[in-house]
Amino acid sequence: MQYVSTRGGGGAESFEGCLLRGLAPDGGLYLPQTWPALAPGQASTPYAERLIDTLSQFGAGAPADLAPLAARALAGFSAPEITPLRQLEPDLYLLELFHGPTAAFKDLAMQAMAQLLESALARRGENLLLLTATSGDTGAAAVRAFAGSRRVQLIALHPKGKVSPMQQRQMTTCTAGNIVNLAVEADFDACQYLVKALLGQMPALDGWRISSVNSINWGRLAGQIPYFQHAAAHLGGAAARFVVPTGNFGDAFSGWAARACGTPMGPILAAVNRNDSLAQTWASGIVLRQKTIPTPSVSMDVQVPSNLERLVFEAAKRNGAPVRAAFEAFAADGRAMLPGDITTRLQSEMQAIAIDNERAAAAMRHAYQAYGEIICPHTAVGLAAARARPHAGPTIVLATAHPGKFADSVKQVIGVAPALTPALEGLDGLPEHSHDCPAEARAVSAWMLRAMGSSDVP
Ligand SMILES: *Cc1c(COP(=O)(O)O)cnc(C)c1O
């Protein structure tokens, strides 16, 4: 399986190359040259089997070599089924993606990616500097997955004061020497912009590579495909609608990819919060940079949904030229107009809806009162979207985080504090380690040099 860039430049790349590079050399994102047909399996197919098959079909290696990696990646999950499907009403389900070590769906792909990267680096005798922007959960999952790695140094940039206290503790209480947390005086989009700029510019020192574990990395998206298959198989052939609470459009695109690989799925509805650039693009064809507004669904406070570029490439019938034109214009001017036929195809491939704080809160109260279910603010955006757009047939809403990660904001809405997982409880009172950092490439690059062991740090 070979990979191409959404901007049409450069040669083909292997799965491992995509994993190690993150971003394509022409600034585009990697996608497989063709979509493989994934085995549908059955409701009883073990999650590990799906993960192994998916990674193998996407070119990560032979199933026998991937089996031990998959076992290690899934070892920290507390639910035997890994991603249980919970029925709320005859035609309404929650897909629980929060049973991993940091209680958000990011664990599912991050744990697998850490295993794949470790094994690739060991084989190549290389070291890797990972630079990651986080709105909270990616950083937590990455810190957890890479802590103590001998070949990886991780620098996680989070917007200072804009992640939940629990998310912050999950990152900053880590004592491993290969982890650096930077609290950046900026919002998430600015952190992501810094990471993208540094990945493009900063030369690696000898023996090092520099990459990212943000969802611009194809490995993240590939690792999220199995749970769509798992959920679809549980409905026994009825093609359900999937509602995906989204920010960087990574999880939603993974759903689209699962369907492109033959998974029986109905419509996909991408639900964003008040940070509604994505929904505006769907309505108008305009990609517009806007200021992020803090909301209770902090991990979705994103106005520049990076993975949109992947679906635009598909909607452009895989012609890189208009994609390059649109996203270069966007990078330069903060605004781009997609050609009309591309916008029309985006609308037919997926739906998008923006949910304000009040509607999300109402959905959270409804879940508690009608089903006795306490859901996190992100899942509430998804449930609100499902309620706002009625659908004939089953709907599966992705439950992306455990409510205990956002205990204060959940309690404000339903008046009851959610129970914490034992892992979350254990973080209380531990010392925190992070460094304040201005939103400047120079400041971050100094940390990068230090992580690569340079004595030349300014
Ligand atoms: C990251 C995150 C999202 C959004 O996922 P994207 O891949 O960025 O679309 C939604 N909910 C939670 C809890 C998250 O951590």
Coordinates of C-alpha atoms and ligand atoms in Angstrom, one line a residue:
M1 CA 0.0 0.0 0.0
Q2 CA 1.4 3.3 -1.1
Y3 CA 0.4 6.8 0.1
V4 CA 0.0 10.1 -1.8
S5 CA -0.2 13.7 -0.8
T6 CA -3.5 15.6 -0.9
R7 CA -1.6 18.4 -2.7
G8 CA -0.4 16.1 -5.5
G9 CA 3.3 16.7 -5.0
G10 CA 6.2 14.3 -4.3
G11 CA 6.4 10.6 -4.8
A12 CA 4.6 7.7 -3.1
E13 CA 5.3 6.9 0.5
S14 CA 5.0 3.8 2.6
F15 CA 2.8 3.5 5.7
E16 CA 5.9 3.7 7.9
G17 CA 7.1 6.7 5.9
C18 CA 3.8 8.5 6.6
L19 CA 4.0 7.5 10.3
L20 CA 7.5 8.9 10.6
R21 CA 7.0 12.1 8.5
G22 CA 3.5 13.2 9.6
L23 CA 3.1 15.9 7.0
A24 CA 3.9 15.3 3.3
P25 CA 6.9 17.3 1.9
D26 CA 4.6 19.5 -0.2
G27 CA 2.6 20.5 2.9
G28 CA -0.3 18.1 2.1
L29 CA -1.6 15.2 4.1
Y30 CA -1.1 11.6 3.3
L31 CA -3.8 9.3 2.0
P32 CA -3.6 5.7 0.7
Q33 CA -3.5 5.5 -3.1
T34 CA -6.6 3.3 -3.0
W35 CA -9.0 2.3 -0.2
P36 CA -8.6 -1.4 0.7
A37 CA -11.6 -3.6 1.3
L38 CA -11.7 -4.4 5.0
A39 CA -13.1 -7.7 6.3
P40 CA -16.5 -7.0 7.7
G41 CA -16.2 -9.6 10.4
Q42 CA -19.0 -10.3 12.9
A43 CA -20.3 -8.7 16.1
S44 CA -18.2 -11.3 17.9
T45 CA -14.9 -10.5 16.1
P46 CA -12.4 -9.4 18.7
Y47 CA -11.3 -5.8 18.5
A48 CA -7.7 -6.8 18.3
E49 CA -8.4 -8.8 15.2
R50 CA -10.0 -5.8 13.5
L51 CA -7.0 -3.6 14.5
I52 CA -4.5 -6.1 13.1
D53 CA -6.5 -6.5 9.9
T54 CA -6.9 -2.7 9.4
L55 CA -3.2 -1.9 10.0
S56 CA -2.1 -4.7 7.9
Q57 CA -4.4 -3.8 5.0
F58 CA -3.1 -0.2 5.2
G59 CA 0.5 -1.5 4.8
A60 CA 1.8 -1.5 8.5
G61 CA 3.1 -5.1 8.3
A62 CA 2.1 -8.7 8.3
P63 CA -0.7 -9.8 10.7
A64 CA 1.7 -12.1 12.6
D65 CA 4.1 -9.2 13.2
L66 CA 1.3 -6.8 14.2
A67 CA -0.4 -9.2 16.7
P68 CA 2.0 -8.5 19.6
L69 CA 1.9 -4.8 19.0
A70 CA -1.9 -4.8 19.0
A71 CA -2.0 -6.8 22.2
R72 CA 0.3 -4.2 23.9
A73 CA -1.7 -1.3 22.5
L74 CA -5.0 -2.7 23.9
A75 CA -3.6 -3.9 27.2
G76 CA -4.5 -0.7 29.1
F77 CA -8.2 -0.8 28.3
S78 CA -10.6 -1.5 31.1
A79 CA -13.5 -2.8 28.9
P80 CA -13.1 -6.4 27.5
E81 CA -15.0 -5.3 24.4
I82 CA -12.6 -2.2 24.1
T83 CA -15.3 0.0 22.5
P84 CA -18.7 -1.2 23.9
L85 CA -21.9 -0.1 22.2
R86 CA -24.6 1.0 24.6
Q87 CA -28.2 1.2 23.6
L88 CA -30.2 4.1 24.9
E89 CA -33.4 3.7 22.8
P90 CA -34.5 1.3 20.1
D91 CA -32.7 3.3 17.4
L92 CA -30.1 5.2 19.5
Y93 CA -26.7 4.0 20.6
L94 CA -23.6 5.5 22.3
L95 CA -20.3 4.0 21.1
E96 CA -18.1 4.2 24.2
L97 CA -14.6 5.1 23.2
F98 CA -13.3 6.1 26.6
H99 CA -12.2 2.9 28.3
G100 CA -8.5 3.5 27.5
P101 CA -5.8 4.7 29.9
T102 CA -6.6 8.5 29.5
A103 CA -10.3 8.1 29.2
A104 CA -10.8 9.6 25.7
F105 CA -11.0 8.1 22.3
K106 CA -7.5 9.4 21.4
D107 CA -6.0 6.4 23.3
L108 CA -7.3 4.0 20.7
A109 CA -5.0 5.2 17.9
M110 CA -2.3 6.7 20.1
Q111 CA -1.5 3.4 21.9
A112 CA -1.3 1.6 18.5
M113 CA 0.9 4.4 17.0
A114 CA 3.3 4.3 19.9
Q115 CA 3.8 0.6 19.4
L116 CA 4.3 0.9 15.6
L117 CA 6.7 3.8 16.0
E118 CA 8.8 2.1 18.7
S119 CA 9.2 -0.9 16.5
A120 CA 10.1 1.1 13.4
L121 CA 12.6 3.2 15.3
A122 CA 14.3 0.2 16.8
R123 CA 14.6 -1.4 13.4
R124 CA 16.0 1.7 11.9
G125 CA 18.2 2.7 14.8
E126 CA 16.7 6.2 14.8
N127 CA 15.4 8.6 17.4
L128 CA 12.2 10.6 17.0
L129 CA 11.2 14.0 18.3
L130 CA 7.5 14.3 18.4
L131 CA 6.0 17.8 18.5
T132 CA 2.3 17.8 19.3
A133 CA -0.3 20.5 19.6
T134 CA -3.2 19.6 21.9
S135 CA -6.6 20.9 22.9
G136 CA -6.2 18.5 25.9
D137 CA -6.9 14.9 25.0
T138 CA -4.3 14.3 22.3
G139 CA -1.5 15.5 24.7
A140 CA -2.8 13.3 27.5
A141 CA -3.0 10.3 25.3
A142 CA 0.5 10.9 23.8
V143 CA 2.1 11.6 27.1
R144 CA 0.7 8.3 28.4
A145 CA 1.6 6.3 25.3
F146 CA 5.2 7.6 24.9
A147 CA 6.3 8.1 28.6
G148 CA 9.5 6.3 29.2
S149 CA 10.2 5.5 25.5
R150 CA 13.9 5.3 24.9
R151 CA 13.8 6.5 21.3
V152 CA 11.1 9.1 21.5
Q153 CA 11.2 12.6 22.9
L154 CA 7.7 14.3 23.1
I155 CA 7.0 18.0 23.3
A156 CA 3.3 18.7 23.9
L157 CA 2.0 22.2 23.4
H158 CA -1.2 23.0 25.1
P159 CA -3.0 26.4 25.1
K160 CA -2.3 27.7 28.6
G161 CA -5.4 27.7 30.9
K162 CA -7.7 26.4 28.0
V163 CA -7.7 22.7 28.8
S164 CA -9.7 21.1 31.6
P165 CA -7.9 20.7 35.0
M166 CA -8.0 16.9 34.6
Q167 CA -6.6 17.0 31.1
Q168 CA -3.9 19.2 32.3
R169 CA -3.0 16.9 35.2
Q170 CA -2.9 13.9 32.9
M171 CA -0.2 15.6 31.0
T172 CA 1.7 17.5 33.6
T173 CA 2.0 14.9 36.4
C174 CA 4.1 12.7 34.1
T175 CA 7.6 12.4 35.5
A176 CA 9.2 10.6 32.6
G177 CA 12.4 12.4 31.4
N178 CA 11.4 12.2 27.7
I179 CA 8.2 14.3 28.1
V180 CA 8.1 18.1 27.9
N181 CA 4.8 20.0 28.5
L182 CA 4.7 23.6 27.1
A183 CA 1.9 25.8 28.3
V184 CA 1.6 28.2 25.4
E185 CA 0.1 31.7 25.6
A186 CA -2.3 31.1 22.7
D187 CA -5.3 29.1 21.6
F188 CA -5.2 25.6 20.1
D189 CA -5.1 26.8 16.5
A190 CA -2.0 28.9 17.2
C191 CA -0.4 25.8 18.8
Q192 CA -1.2 23.7 15.8
Y193 CA 0.1 26.4 13.5
L194 CA 3.4 26.5 15.4
V195 CA 3.7 22.8 15.1
K196 CA 3.0 22.7 11.4
A197 CA 5.5 25.6 10.7
L198 CA 8.2 23.9 12.8
L199 CA 7.7 20.5 11.2
G200 CA 8.2 22.2 7.8
Q201 CA 11.3 24.3 8.8
M202 CA 13.3 22.8 11.6
P203 CA 16.1 20.6 10.5
A204 CA 16.6 17.4 12.6
L205 CA 20.0 16.8 14.3
D206 CA 22.0 13.8 13.4
G207 CA 20.3 10.5 14.2
W208 CA 16.9 12.2 14.7
R209 CA 13.7 12.7 12.9
I210 CA 11.0 15.2 13.7
S211 CA 7.3 14.4 13.4
S212 CA 3.9 14.8 15.0
V213 CA 1.2 12.7 16.5
N214 CA -1.6 15.1 15.7
S215 CA -4.3 13.7 13.5
I216 CA -2.5 15.2 10.5
N217 CA -0.6 11.9 10.9
W218 CA -2.2 9.1 8.9
G219 CA -1.4 6.6 11.7
R220 CA -3.9 8.3 14.0
L221 CA -6.7 8.1 11.5
A222 CA -6.0 4.4 10.6
G223 CA -6.1 3.5 14.2
Q224 CA -9.6 4.9 14.5
I225 CA -11.2 2.9 11.7
P226 CA -11.7 -0.4 13.7
Y227 CA -14.3 1.0 16.1
F228 CA -16.5 2.1 13.2
Q229 CA -16.3 -1.4 11.9
H230 CA -17.0 -2.9 15.3
A231 CA -20.1 -0.7 15.8
A232 CA -21.4 -1.4 12.3
A233 CA -21.0 -5.1 12.8
H234 CA -23.0 -5.0 16.0
L235 CA -26.1 -3.7 14.2
G236 CA -26.1 -6.8 12.0
G237 CA -26.2 -5.2 8.6
A238 CA -28.5 -2.2 9.3
A239 CA -26.4 0.7 8.0
A240 CA -26.6 3.1 10.9
R241 CA -26.1 6.8 10.8
F242 CA -22.9 7.8 12.7
V243 CA -22.8 11.1 14.6
V244 CA -19.2 12.2 15.3
P245 CA -18.4 15.1 17.6
T246 CA -15.5 16.7 15.9
G247 CA -12.9 19.4 16.1
N248 CA -9.9 18.7 13.9
F249 CA -12.2 16.6 11.7
G250 CA -9.9 13.5 12.4
D251 CA -12.5 11.2 13.9
A252 CA -15.1 12.2 11.3
F253 CA -12.7 11.5 8.5
S254 CA -11.8 8.1 10.0
G255 CA -15.5 7.3 9.8
W256 CA -15.6 8.3 6.2
A257 CA -12.5 6.1 5.5
A258 CA -14.1 3.2 7.3
R259 CA -17.1 3.5 5.0
A260 CA -14.8 3.9 1.9
C261 CA -13.3 0.6 2.9
G262 CA -16.7 -1.1 2.7
T263 CA -18.0 -0.9 6.2
P264 CA -21.8 -0.9 6.1
M265 CA -22.5 2.6 7.4
G266 CA -25.2 5.1 6.6
P267 CA -24.8 8.9 6.6
I268 CA -22.1 10.5 8.7
L269 CA -23.0 13.7 10.6
A270 CA -20.0 15.8 11.8
A271 CA -21.1 17.8 14.9
V272 CA -19.0 20.8 15.9
N273 CA -19.6 23.2 18.7
R274 CA -19.8 27.0 18.5
N275 CA -16.5 26.9 16.7
D276 CA -18.4 26.3 13.5
S277 CA -15.9 27.0 10.6
L278 CA -16.5 23.5 9.4
A279 CA -20.3 23.8 9.3
Q280 CA -19.9 27.2 7.5
T281 CA -17.7 25.5 4.9
W282 CA -20.5 23.0 4.3
A283 CA -23.0 25.7 3.9
S284 CA -21.0 28.2 1.8
G285 CA -17.9 26.5 0.3
I286 CA -15.8 29.1 2.1
V287 CA -12.9 28.0 4.3
L288 CA -12.4 30.8 6.8
R289 CA -9.9 31.3 9.6
Q290 CA -11.8 32.5 12.7
K291 CA -11.0 33.1 16.3
T292 CA -11.7 30.2 18.6
I293 CA -14.3 30.6 21.3
P294 CA -13.9 28.7 24.5
T295 CA -16.7 26.2 25.1
P296 CA -17.3 23.3 27.6
S297 CA -16.3 20.9 24.8
V298 CA -12.7 22.1 25.0
S299 CA -11.2 19.4 22.8
M300 CA -13.4 20.6 19.9
D301 CA -12.5 24.3 20.3
V302 CA -10.8 24.2 16.8
Q303 CA -11.5 26.6 14.0
V304 CA -9.0 25.2 11.5
P305 CA -10.0 21.6 11.0
S306 CA -6.8 20.2 9.5
N307 CA -8.3 16.9 8.2
L308 CA -10.9 18.8 6.1
E309 CA -8.1 18.8 3.5
R310 CA -8.4 15.0 3.2
L311 CA -12.1 15.0 2.4
V312 CA -11.6 18.0 0.0
F313 CA -9.1 15.9 -1.9
E314 CA -11.6 13.1 -2.2
A315 CA -14.3 15.5 -3.2
A316 CA -11.9 16.9 -5.9
K317 CA -11.8 13.3 -7.2
R318 CA -8.2 13.1 -6.0
N319 CA -6.9 15.9 -8.1
G320 CA -4.3 17.7 -6.0
A321 CA -4.3 20.9 -7.9
P322 CA -7.5 22.6 -6.6
V323 CA -6.6 21.3 -3.1
R324 CA -3.2 22.9 -3.2
A325 CA -4.7 26.1 -4.5
A326 CA -7.4 26.3 -1.8
F327 CA -5.2 25.4 1.2
E328 CA -2.3 27.6 0.1
A329 CA -4.7 30.5 -0.3
F330 CA -6.1 29.7 3.1
A331 CA -2.6 29.6 4.7
A332 CA -1.7 33.0 3.1
D333 CA -5.0 34.9 3.5
G334 CA -7.0 32.9 6.1
R335 CA -9.7 32.5 3.5
A336 CA -10.4 30.3 0.5
M337 CA -13.4 29.5 -1.7
L338 CA -13.8 25.9 -2.7
P339 CA -14.9 25.2 -6.3
G340 CA -18.7 24.6 -6.4
D341 CA -18.5 21.0 -7.6
I342 CA -16.2 20.2 -4.7
T343 CA -18.6 21.8 -2.1
T344 CA -21.5 19.8 -3.6
R345 CA -19.6 16.6 -3.3
L346 CA -18.5 17.4 0.3
Q347 CA -22.2 17.9 1.2
S348 CA -23.1 14.5 -0.4
E349 CA -20.3 12.6 1.4
M350 CA -21.0 13.9 4.8
Q351 CA -23.3 16.3 6.7
A352 CA -22.2 19.0 9.2
I353 CA -24.0 20.8 12.0
A354 CA -23.0 23.3 14.6
I355 CA -24.4 23.0 18.2
D356 CA -24.4 25.9 20.6
N357 CA -23.6 25.5 24.3
E358 CA -27.3 25.6 25.3
R359 CA -28.3 22.8 23.0
A360 CA -25.4 20.7 24.1
A361 CA -26.3 21.3 27.8
A362 CA -29.9 20.3 27.1
A363 CA -28.8 17.1 25.5
M364 CA -26.6 16.3 28.5
R365 CA -29.6 16.9 30.8
H366 CA -31.8 14.8 28.6
A367 CA -29.3 11.9 28.7
Y368 CA -29.2 12.0 32.5
Q369 CA -33.0 12.4 32.9
A370 CA -34.2 10.0 30.2
Y371 CA -31.5 7.3 30.3
G372 CA -29.6 7.9 33.6
E373 CA -26.5 8.4 31.5
I374 CA -23.9 11.0 32.4
I375 CA -22.1 12.0 29.2
C376 CA -19.1 14.3 28.6
P377 CA -19.6 17.8 27.0
H378 CA -18.2 16.5 23.6
T379 CA -20.6 13.5 23.5
A380 CA -23.4 16.0 24.4
V381 CA -22.6 17.9 21.2
G382 CA -23.0 14.7 19.3
L383 CA -26.2 13.7 21.0
A384 CA -27.7 17.2 20.5
A385 CA -26.8 16.9 16.8
A386 CA -28.6 13.6 16.6
R387 CA -31.7 15.1 18.2
A388 CA -31.6 18.2 16.0
R389 CA -31.5 16.2 12.8
P390 CA -33.9 13.3 13.1
H391 CA -33.1 10.2 11.1
A392 CA -35.1 7.1 10.1
G393 CA -33.2 4.0 11.4
P394 CA -30.4 3.5 13.9
T395 CA -28.1 6.3 15.0
I396 CA -24.8 5.7 16.7
V397 CA -23.3 8.7 18.6
L398 CA -19.6 8.5 19.4
A399 CA -19.0 9.0 23.1
T400 CA -15.6 10.4 22.9
A401 CA -14.6 11.0 26.5
H402 CA -15.4 9.8 30.0
P403 CA -17.4 12.5 31.8
G404 CA -15.0 12.4 34.8
K405 CA -12.5 14.2 32.7
F406 CA -14.8 17.2 32.7
A407 CA -16.3 16.8 36.1
D408 CA -16.8 20.5 36.9
S409 CA -18.6 21.4 33.7
V410 CA -20.7 18.3 33.8
K411 CA -21.8 19.1 37.4
Q412 CA -22.7 22.6 36.4
V413 CA -25.2 21.3 33.9
I414 CA -26.8 18.3 35.6
G415 CA -26.1 19.1 39.3
V416 CA -24.3 15.8 39.9
A417 CA -20.6 15.2 39.7
P418 CA -19.7 12.2 37.6
A419 CA -17.7 9.4 39.2
L420 CA -14.0 9.4 38.3
T421 CA -12.2 6.4 37.0
P422 CA -9.5 5.1 39.3
A423 CA -6.8 6.5 37.0
L424 CA -8.3 10.0 37.1
E425 CA -8.7 9.8 40.9
G426 CA -5.0 8.9 41.3
L427 CA -3.9 12.2 39.7
D428 CA -5.2 14.3 42.5
G429 CA -2.5 16.3 44.4
L430 CA 0.4 15.0 42.3
P431 CA 3.0 17.7 41.5
E432 CA 2.7 19.2 38.0
H433 CA 5.5 19.8 35.5
S434 CA 5.1 22.3 32.7
H435 CA 6.9 25.3 31.2
D436 CA 5.3 28.5 30.2
C437 CA 6.2 29.3 26.6
P438 CA 5.4 32.3 24.3
A439 CA 3.6 31.4 21.0
E440 CA 6.9 31.9 19.0
A441 CA 8.7 29.4 16.8
R442 CA 12.0 30.5 18.3
A443 CA 11.0 29.6 21.8
V444 CA 9.6 26.2 20.8
S445 CA 12.6 25.4 18.6
A446 CA 14.9 25.9 21.6
W447 CA 13.0 23.2 23.4
M448 CA 13.3 21.0 20.4
L449 CA 17.1 21.4 20.3
R450 CA 17.3 20.6 24.0
A451 CA 15.2 17.5 23.5
M452 CA 17.5 16.3 20.7
G453 CA 20.4 16.7 23.1
S454 CA 22.0 19.7 21.4
S455 CA 24.6 21.6 23.4
D456 CA 23.8 24.5 21.1
V457 CA 20.6 25.7 22.8
P458 CA 20.2 29.5 22.5
Ligands
LIG1 C1 -10.2 15.3 20.2 C2 -11.6 15.1 20.7 C3 -12.7 15.3 19.8 C4 -12.5 15.8 18.4 O1 -11.8 14.8 17.6 P1 -11.2 15.3 16.2 O2 -10.5 14.1 15.7 O3 -10.3 16.4 16.5 O4 -12.3 15.6 15.4 C5 -13.9 15.1 20.4 N1 -14.1 14.7 21.7 C6 -13.1 14.5 22.5 C7 -13.3 14.1 23.9 C8 -11.7 14.7 22.0 O5 -10.7 14.5 22.8

